[in-house]
Structure formats: C-alpha cells, structure tokens
Amino acid sequence: MSTKTITHEGVEYIAKDHVDEIVRQRISKYTEKLTEAETKLQQYQTQIDDAQSRLGLVDQLSKQVETLQGDLVKSQSLYERHSTISRYGISDTDSRDAVEWAYERATATMQKDKPSLSQWLDGIQQNPDTAPSIIKNLFVKSETPSPQIPSPQVPSPQIQNPSPQVQTPQVQTPSPKTNAGVQQVQSTPSDLLSRAGDPEFYSKNREAIKEAFYRQSGKASSPFKF
C-alpha cells in the first residue's frame, strides 16, 4: 500500500484520508491479536480448570491412600498382637480383648522403656502373681483336687433288745345312767308348759313337763303316763 504524502514548506506530511486508513488497519490488527489472545486465554483457563480438577482428584486419592496405609498398619499391628497372645494359649475373643486392655492400661504411663506386648506377657508368665486381676486366671492354674475314692461302708449289726411289754389293766368306771334323748332344759315351769304343745320338744322333755305341771297345779304325780 503506497503512502500518500504532501510536502509543505519542506516538510512531508501524510494525507489525512490515508492516515485514517492506516489507523483502521492498525486497530484491526490489534483487535485480531486481542481476539486471538482471548481465545488462547480461554483455552489456558480450560486447561487450568482441568488441571485443578485433576489435582483435586489426586489429593483425594492421596488421602485415600494414606487412610488405607493407616488401616494396613493397624491391621498388621492387630495381627501381630493376636499372634503374640495366641502363643500363650489365649485364643478366644473375650480373653484376648481383656489382655489387650490390661496391657494398654498397665503401660499407658510408660513414656520410656515401654515393654512390648510379648515382653510384658513373658514377665507375667514367669511371675503370674503380677498379672492384673482381670487376666490372672489365664496364667494362674488352679490345682485340681485328686479324686477321692470312697471307702466301702460295712453296715454294723444292729442288736435289738426287746423290751418287755407290760399290759396295764384297764379299769372300767361305770358311767351314770341318764335318759338318752332327754334334753336337759333349765327353764321355769311356765316356760316348759308353754312349749309343751311342740311334739318334738314334748317328746324330749316329757318328764320335766310332767313335774312342772304337777308342781304348778299342786297335785301329786300320777302313776299313769300321759
């Protein structure tokens, strides 16, 4: 593109219309470069975001790896403890847990020279009296009493001395004769005579009614029955 110039008083000037064209061209070039730069910036931002997400995934995976490593260490330690305890003939879960608890409690205050579980159990096995009470029965063997064979029992002969039986003579005392079926009633003659109309009462108290009748009437008793 040729540049249009004008010379005035020995000084060369660019024509105004041509200057405007030059400015437009330069602005267009800057705009293209800016657009290209923005496109690249967006691409870089996308790459950065992708990298950050991958870094986040890496961090998450790293934490998982650390957790798994910690679990593995715990599992190995637990396996070693259980293997150590089983060497002393302790295999059931409750007893094994009791040994672990007693060991942790006994060595909790030992900052230095803390014995291992095996050393601690060796000391208890050599001197069972030093064992904590919760696990002492695992190391102190109770003495089983020897079976006692009962001696045969011979029954002693029983001698029975028969005592003489003396028969005491029974003395029979004659009982006084009473009128069977006669009801002894402590009543006045008027009461007896007033109840004489009752056949049952009369049959049981006939003699008393007769005496009451004669006593009240002032007559002598009659030999005739009535």
CSV table of C-alpha atoms in Angstrom, one decimal:
chain,number,residue,atom,x,y,z
A,1,MET,CA,0.0,0.0,0.0
A,2,SER,CA,1.5,3.2,-1.1
A,3,THR,CA,1.5,6.1,1.3
A,4,LYS,CA,0.1,9.4,0.1
A,5,THR,CA,2.3,12.3,1.2
A,6,ILE,CA,2.2,16.0,0.8
A,7,THR,CA,5.2,18.3,1.0
A,8,HIS,CA,4.7,21.7,2.6
A,9,GLU,CA,7.4,24.1,3.2
A,10,GLY,CA,10.0,21.4,3.0
A,11,VAL,CA,8.1,19.2,5.4
A,12,GLU,CA,6.5,15.9,4.2
A,13,TYR,CA,3.0,15.2,5.6
A,14,ILE,CA,0.8,12.2,5.2
A,15,ALA,CA,-2.6,12.8,3.7
A,16,LYS,CA,-5.5,12.8,6.2
A,17,ASP,CA,-7.6,10.3,4.4
A,18,HIS,CA,-4.6,8.0,4.3
A,19,VAL,CA,-3.9,8.4,8.0
A,20,ASP,CA,-7.4,7.3,8.8
A,21,GLU,CA,-6.9,4.2,6.8
A,22,ILE,CA,-3.6,3.4,8.5
A,23,VAL,CA,-5.3,3.8,11.9
A,24,ARG,CA,-8.1,1.5,11.0
A,25,GLN,CA,-5.7,-1.1,9.8
A,26,ARG,CA,-3.6,-1.0,12.9
A,27,ILE,CA,-6.7,-1.2,15.1
A,28,SER,CA,-7.9,-4.2,13.1
A,29,LYS,CA,-4.6,-5.9,13.7
A,30,TYR,CA,-4.7,-5.2,17.4
A,31,THR,CA,-8.3,-6.5,17.5
A,32,GLU,CA,-7.3,-9.7,15.8
A,33,LYS,CA,-4.4,-10.2,18.2
A,34,LEU,CA,-6.6,-9.4,21.2
A,35,THR,CA,-9.2,-11.9,20.0
A,36,GLU,CA,-6.5,-14.5,19.4
A,37,ALA,CA,-5.1,-13.8,22.9
A,38,GLU,CA,-8.6,-14.1,24.5
A,39,THR,CA,-9.1,-17.4,22.7
A,40,LYS,CA,-5.8,-18.7,23.9
A,41,LEU,CA,-6.6,-17.4,27.4
A,42,GLN,CA,-9.9,-19.3,27.4
A,43,GLN,CA,-8.0,-22.4,26.3
A,44,TYR,CA,-5.4,-22.0,29.0
A,45,GLN,CA,-8.2,-21.4,31.6
A,46,THR,CA,-9.9,-24.6,30.5
A,47,GLN,CA,-6.6,-26.4,30.8
A,48,ILE,CA,-6.0,-24.9,34.3
A,49,ASP,CA,-9.5,-25.9,35.4
A,50,ASP,CA,-8.9,-29.4,34.2
A,51,ALA,CA,-5.6,-29.5,35.9
A,52,GLN,CA,-7.2,-28.2,39.1
A,53,SER,CA,-9.8,-30.9,39.0
A,54,ARG,CA,-7.2,-33.5,38.4
A,55,LEU,CA,-5.2,-32.1,41.3
A,56,GLY,CA,-8.3,-32.3,43.5
A,57,LEU,CA,-8.7,-35.9,42.4
A,58,VAL,CA,-5.0,-36.5,43.1
A,59,ASP,CA,-5.4,-35.0,46.6
A,60,GLN,CA,-8.5,-37.2,47.2
A,61,LEU,CA,-6.6,-40.3,46.0
A,62,SER,CA,-3.7,-39.4,48.2
A,63,LYS,CA,-5.9,-39.1,51.3
A,64,GLN,CA,-7.5,-42.5,50.4
A,65,VAL,CA,-4.0,-44.0,50.1
A,66,GLU,CA,-3.0,-42.5,53.5
A,67,THR,CA,-6.2,-43.9,55.1
A,68,LEU,CA,-5.6,-47.3,53.6
A,69,GLN,CA,-2.0,-47.3,54.7
A,70,GLY,CA,-3.1,-46.4,58.2
A,71,ASP,CA,-5.6,-49.2,58.2
A,72,LEU,CA,-3.0,-51.6,56.9
A,73,VAL,CA,-0.6,-50.6,59.7
A,74,LYS,CA,-3.4,-51.1,62.3
A,75,SER,CA,-4.3,-54.5,60.8
A,76,GLN,CA,-0.7,-55.6,60.8
A,77,SER,CA,-0.3,-54.4,64.4
A,78,LEU,CA,-3.5,-56.2,65.4
A,79,TYR,CA,-2.4,-59.4,63.7
A,80,GLU,CA,0.9,-59.3,65.4
A,81,ARG,CA,-0.8,-58.7,68.8
A,82,HIS,CA,-3.2,-61.6,68.3
A,83,SER,CA,-0.4,-63.8,67.1
A,84,THR,CA,1.6,-62.9,70.2
A,85,ILE,CA,-1.3,-63.5,72.6
A,86,SER,CA,-2.2,-66.8,70.9
A,87,ARG,CA,1.3,-68.1,71.7
A,88,TYR,CA,0.3,-68.1,75.4
A,89,GLY,CA,-2.7,-70.3,74.7
A,90,ILE,CA,-5.2,-67.5,74.7
A,91,SER,CA,-7.4,-67.8,71.6
A,92,ASP,CA,-11.0,-66.7,72.5
A,93,THR,CA,-12.0,-63.2,71.7
A,94,ASP,CA,-13.1,-62.0,75.1
A,95,SER,CA,-9.9,-63.2,76.8
A,96,ARG,CA,-7.8,-61.7,74.0
A,97,ASP,CA,-9.5,-58.3,74.4
A,98,ALA,CA,-9.0,-58.4,78.1
A,99,VAL,CA,-5.3,-59.0,77.6
A,100,GLU,CA,-5.0,-56.1,75.2
A,101,TRP,CA,-7.0,-53.8,77.6
A,102,ALA,CA,-4.8,-54.8,80.5
A,103,TYR,CA,-1.6,-54.2,78.6
A,104,GLU,CA,-2.7,-50.7,77.4
A,105,ARG,CA,-3.7,-49.8,80.9
A,106,ALA,CA,-0.6,-51.1,82.5
A,107,THR,CA,1.8,-49.4,80.1
A,108,ALA,CA,-0.2,-46.1,79.5
A,109,THR,CA,2.1,-44.1,81.8
A,110,MET,CA,5.3,-45.6,80.5
A,111,GLN,CA,6.8,-42.9,78.2
A,112,LYS,CA,10.2,-44.5,78.1
A,113,ASP,CA,11.2,-48.2,78.2
A,114,LYS,CA,7.7,-49.3,77.4
A,115,PRO,CA,7.8,-53.1,77.0
A,116,SER,CA,6.4,-54.8,74.0
A,117,LEU,CA,3.3,-57.0,74.4
A,118,SER,CA,5.5,-60.1,74.2
A,119,GLN,CA,7.9,-58.9,76.9
A,120,TRP,CA,5.0,-57.9,79.1
A,121,LEU,CA,3.4,-61.3,78.8
A,122,ASP,CA,6.7,-63.1,79.4
A,123,GLY,CA,7.0,-61.2,82.7
A,124,ILE,CA,3.5,-62.3,83.7
A,125,GLN,CA,4.1,-65.9,82.7
A,126,GLN,CA,7.3,-66.0,84.8
A,127,ASN,CA,5.5,-64.4,87.8
A,128,PRO,CA,1.7,-64.9,87.5
A,129,ASP,CA,1.1,-63.0,90.7
A,130,THR,CA,2.0,-59.8,88.9
A,131,ALA,CA,-0.8,-60.2,86.4
A,132,PRO,CA,-3.7,-57.8,86.6
A,133,SER,CA,-6.8,-59.3,88.3
A,134,ILE,CA,-8.8,-59.3,85.0
A,135,ILE,CA,-6.4,-61.8,83.4
A,136,LYS,CA,-4.8,-63.5,86.4
A,137,ASN,CA,-7.0,-66.6,85.9
A,138,LEU,CA,-5.5,-67.0,82.4
A,139,PHE,CA,-2.0,-67.5,83.9
A,140,VAL,CA,-2.6,-68.9,87.4
A,141,LYS,CA,-3.5,-72.6,87.0
A,142,SER,CA,-5.9,-73.8,89.7
A,143,GLU,CA,-4.9,-77.0,91.3
A,144,THR,CA,-7.3,-79.8,90.5
A,145,PRO,CA,-8.0,-81.8,93.6
A,146,SER,CA,-7.3,-85.5,93.3
A,147,PRO,CA,-10.4,-87.7,93.1
A,148,GLN,CA,-11.3,-89.3,96.4
A,149,ILE,CA,-12.3,-92.9,96.3
A,150,PRO,CA,-15.0,-93.6,98.9
A,151,SER,CA,-14.2,-96.4,101.2
A,152,PRO,CA,-16.7,-99.2,101.3
A,153,GLN,CA,-19.1,-98.9,104.3
A,154,VAL,CA,-19.8,-102.0,106.2
A,155,PRO,CA,-23.1,-101.9,108.0
A,156,SER,CA,-22.7,-102.5,111.7
A,157,PRO,CA,-25.1,-105.2,113.1
A,158,GLN,CA,-27.9,-103.7,115.0
A,159,ILE,CA,-28.8,-105.6,118.2
A,160,GLN,CA,-32.4,-105.1,119.2
A,161,ASN,CA,-33.2,-105.7,122.8
A,162,PRO,CA,-36.8,-106.5,123.1
A,163,SER,CA,-38.3,-104.6,126.0
A,164,PRO,CA,-41.0,-106.5,127.9
A,165,GLN,CA,-44.4,-105.2,127.3
A,166,VAL,CA,-46.4,-104.8,130.4
A,167,GLN,CA,-50.1,-104.7,129.9
A,168,THR,CA,-51.8,-102.2,132.2
A,169,PRO,CA,-55.2,-103.5,133.4
A,170,GLN,CA,-58.0,-101.3,132.2
A,171,VAL,CA,-60.5,-100.3,134.9
A,172,GLN,CA,-63.9,-99.5,133.5
A,173,THR,CA,-65.7,-96.9,135.5
A,174,PRO,CA,-69.4,-97.3,135.2
A,175,SER,CA,-71.0,-94.2,133.7
A,176,PRO,CA,-74.1,-92.8,135.3
A,177,LYS,CA,-77.3,-93.8,133.8
A,178,THR,CA,-79.1,-91.0,132.0
A,179,ASN,CA,-82.2,-90.8,130.0
A,180,ALA,CA,-81.0,-91.0,126.4
A,181,GLY,CA,-82.5,-88.4,124.2
A,182,VAL,CA,-83.8,-86.2,127.1
A,183,GLN,CA,-82.8,-82.6,126.6
A,184,GLN,CA,-81.9,-81.0,130.0
A,185,VAL,CA,-83.5,-77.6,129.9
A,186,GLN,CA,-83.0,-75.1,132.7
A,187,SER,CA,-86.4,-73.4,132.4
A,188,THR,CA,-89.2,-72.4,134.7
A,189,PRO,CA,-92.5,-74.5,134.9
A,190,SER,CA,-94.3,-71.8,133.0
A,191,ASP,CA,-91.8,-72.0,130.1
A,192,LEU,CA,-92.0,-75.8,130.0
A,193,LEU,CA,-95.8,-75.8,129.9
A,194,SER,CA,-95.9,-73.0,127.3
A,195,ARG,CA,-93.7,-75.1,125.0
A,196,ALA,CA,-95.5,-78.4,125.7
A,197,GLY,CA,-97.6,-78.1,122.5
A,198,ASP,CA,-94.5,-78.7,120.4
A,199,PRO,CA,-94.4,-82.5,119.8
A,200,GLU,CA,-90.6,-82.7,119.4
A,201,PHE,CA,-90.0,-80.6,122.5
A,202,TYR,CA,-92.5,-82.6,124.5
A,203,SER,CA,-91.0,-86.0,123.4
A,204,LYS,CA,-87.6,-84.9,124.6
A,205,ASN,CA,-88.7,-83.2,127.9
A,206,ARG,CA,-91.8,-85.2,128.8
A,207,GLU,CA,-90.7,-85.9,132.5
A,208,ALA,CA,-89.8,-82.3,133.1
A,209,ILE,CA,-93.1,-81.1,131.7
A,210,LYS,CA,-95.0,-83.6,133.9
A,211,GLU,CA,-93.2,-82.4,137.0
A,212,ALA,CA,-93.8,-78.8,136.1
A,213,PHE,CA,-97.5,-79.5,135.6
A,214,TYR,CA,-97.9,-81.2,139.0
A,215,ARG,CA,-95.8,-78.6,140.7
A,216,GLN,CA,-97.8,-75.7,139.3
A,217,SER,CA,-101.2,-77.4,139.9
A,218,GLY,CA,-100.3,-78.5,143.4
A,219,LYS,CA,-101.3,-82.1,142.7
A,220,ALA,CA,-99.4,-85.3,143.3
A,221,SER,CA,-97.7,-87.0,140.4
A,222,SER,CA,-99.8,-89.7,138.8
A,223,PRO,CA,-98.5,-93.2,138.0
A,224,PHE,CA,-100.3,-93.1,134.7
A,225,LYS,CA,-98.4,-92.0,131.6
A,226,PHE,CA,-99.7,-89.2,129.6
